[in-house]
Amino acid sequence: MKIKLAVLCDYVAVSSDNKLNLLGIFNEFRPRQLPTRINGFLVVVLELPRTADGKSLNVEAIGKDGQEIFRVTRAIGLTPPSLVNGAALVGEPVEFREVINLQGVNVSLADEYKIILAIEEGTERILLEALTFRIREPQVIIT
């Protein structure tokens, strides 16, 4: 299992030829005030073995204080094996994409947060990676 891409961004679209278009990639931001809402997306592209079919992708974000700000679980549904000259490539890894809309996720503290990605099936949990992002203190503007 391999993470090919995991980013936070302002906007994401998929083109007609299945390309991901990401705008405004970030790992920190400074809101006008706290508490605030995150307005963005988490884009995850994984390379998975076919044995991951039917498992779940669990995504959670937590602050340094252990407070969870969001948790999302997505079922992993992999397409049937690719065919080359009529033969299935059963052992080939498969690309799995997930776009998670974070619009409206509330954050109350300026802090460093971790986004933990894990594959789960029952009690089995395989940690893939933890990304970090930072919310800065609001900027005070004196006029």
XYZ file of C-alpha atoms in Angstrom:
143
model
C 0.000 0.000 0.000
C 1.393 3.340 -1.028
C 0.203 6.928 -0.823
C 0.725 8.575 -4.190
C -0.838 11.892 -3.157
C -2.409 13.379 -0.037
C -2.990 17.138 -0.013
C -5.291 19.835 1.268
C -6.501 22.249 -1.391
C -9.065 24.988 -2.009
C -10.633 23.394 -5.085
C -10.528 20.084 -6.952
C -12.030 18.959 -10.238
C -11.726 15.844 -12.370
C -11.306 16.465 -16.098
C -13.116 14.518 -18.813
C -9.979 12.394 -19.276
C -9.892 11.550 -15.529
C -7.079 13.920 -14.500
C -7.163 15.563 -11.094
C -6.976 19.365 -11.158
C -5.990 20.836 -7.792
C -5.969 24.558 -6.996
C -4.651 26.297 -3.899
C -2.684 23.495 -2.233
C -1.963 24.452 1.379
C -0.661 23.113 4.674
C -1.455 26.152 6.801
C -3.787 29.101 6.856
C -4.549 32.161 8.957
C -8.275 32.722 9.472
C -9.776 36.154 10.089
C -11.105 34.926 13.413
C -11.364 31.871 15.627
C -13.370 29.722 15.778
C -13.446 29.289 12.007
C -14.563 26.842 9.373
C -12.236 25.074 6.984
C -13.185 25.656 3.373
C -11.315 23.131 1.305
C -10.828 19.547 0.284
C -8.598 16.658 1.250
C -7.517 14.711 -1.834
C -6.101 11.224 -1.321
C -4.726 8.976 -4.071
C -3.595 5.525 -2.942
C -1.997 2.614 -4.746
C -3.543 -0.500 -3.217
C -3.341 -4.242 -3.730
C -6.567 -5.919 -4.826
C -6.791 -7.456 -1.343
C -7.818 -3.975 -0.072
C -11.161 -4.268 -1.885
C -13.983 -4.119 0.657
C -11.858 -2.576 3.407
C -12.299 1.000 4.637
C -10.213 4.155 4.398
C -10.399 5.939 7.748
C -9.374 9.613 7.859
C -9.261 11.583 11.089
C -7.846 14.951 12.070
C -6.716 15.634 15.616
C -5.019 18.535 17.381
C -2.006 18.355 19.679
C -4.418 18.229 22.607
C -5.978 15.063 21.159
C -9.220 16.800 20.207
C -10.727 15.276 17.073
C -11.999 17.835 14.555
C -13.284 15.384 11.969
C -13.451 11.693 11.129
C -14.502 10.227 7.790
C -14.732 6.589 6.724
C -15.001 5.564 3.075
C -15.500 2.067 1.692
C -12.774 0.959 -0.703
C -14.325 -0.395 -3.866
C -11.762 -1.412 -6.453
C -12.595 -1.903 -10.108
C -12.229 -5.364 -11.668
C -8.726 -6.306 -12.868
C -7.492 -4.557 -16.018
C -7.382 -6.597 -19.177
C -4.349 -6.654 -21.466
C -4.759 -8.798 -24.583
C -7.695 -10.511 -22.890
C -5.711 -11.513 -19.753
C -6.502 -10.054 -16.306
C -3.650 -8.338 -14.461
C -4.686 -9.761 -11.097
C -1.473 -8.974 -9.219
C -1.271 -5.349 -10.369
C -1.887 -2.628 -7.764
C -4.928 -0.410 -8.281
C -5.226 3.354 -7.913
C -7.904 4.458 -5.447
C -8.926 8.139 -5.328
C -10.959 9.870 -2.689
C -11.934 13.539 -2.481
C -13.193 14.531 0.966
C -15.114 17.772 1.235
C -14.084 19.613 4.397
C -16.485 22.535 3.883
C -17.857 23.553 7.240
C -15.451 21.615 9.492
C -15.187 23.767 12.622
C -11.819 24.571 14.177
C -11.630 26.547 17.408
C -7.899 26.631 18.217
C -4.802 27.869 16.442
C -2.761 24.690 16.519
C -0.953 22.052 14.491
C -3.298 19.277 13.417
C -2.562 15.781 12.145
C -4.594 14.044 9.486
C -4.201 10.314 9.985
C -4.891 7.972 7.073
C -5.479 4.291 7.832
C -6.894 1.228 6.106
C -9.255 -0.731 8.334
C -11.028 -4.063 8.265
C -12.670 -5.194 11.472
C -10.068 -4.799 14.227
C -7.136 -4.659 11.769
C -5.762 -1.128 11.242
C -2.861 -0.298 8.930
C -1.544 3.238 9.432
C -0.538 4.746 6.099
C 0.562 8.265 6.924
C -0.062 11.323 9.031
C -0.091 14.709 7.307
C 0.153 17.909 9.301
C -1.446 21.281 8.767
C -1.353 24.409 10.902
C -3.989 26.964 11.754
C -2.326 30.267 12.674
C -3.589 32.883 15.090
C -5.812 35.460 13.357
C -3.880 38.474 12.139
C -4.682 41.651 14.038
C -4.975 44.647 11.728
C -4.529 48.035 13.374
C -5.876 50.979 11.436
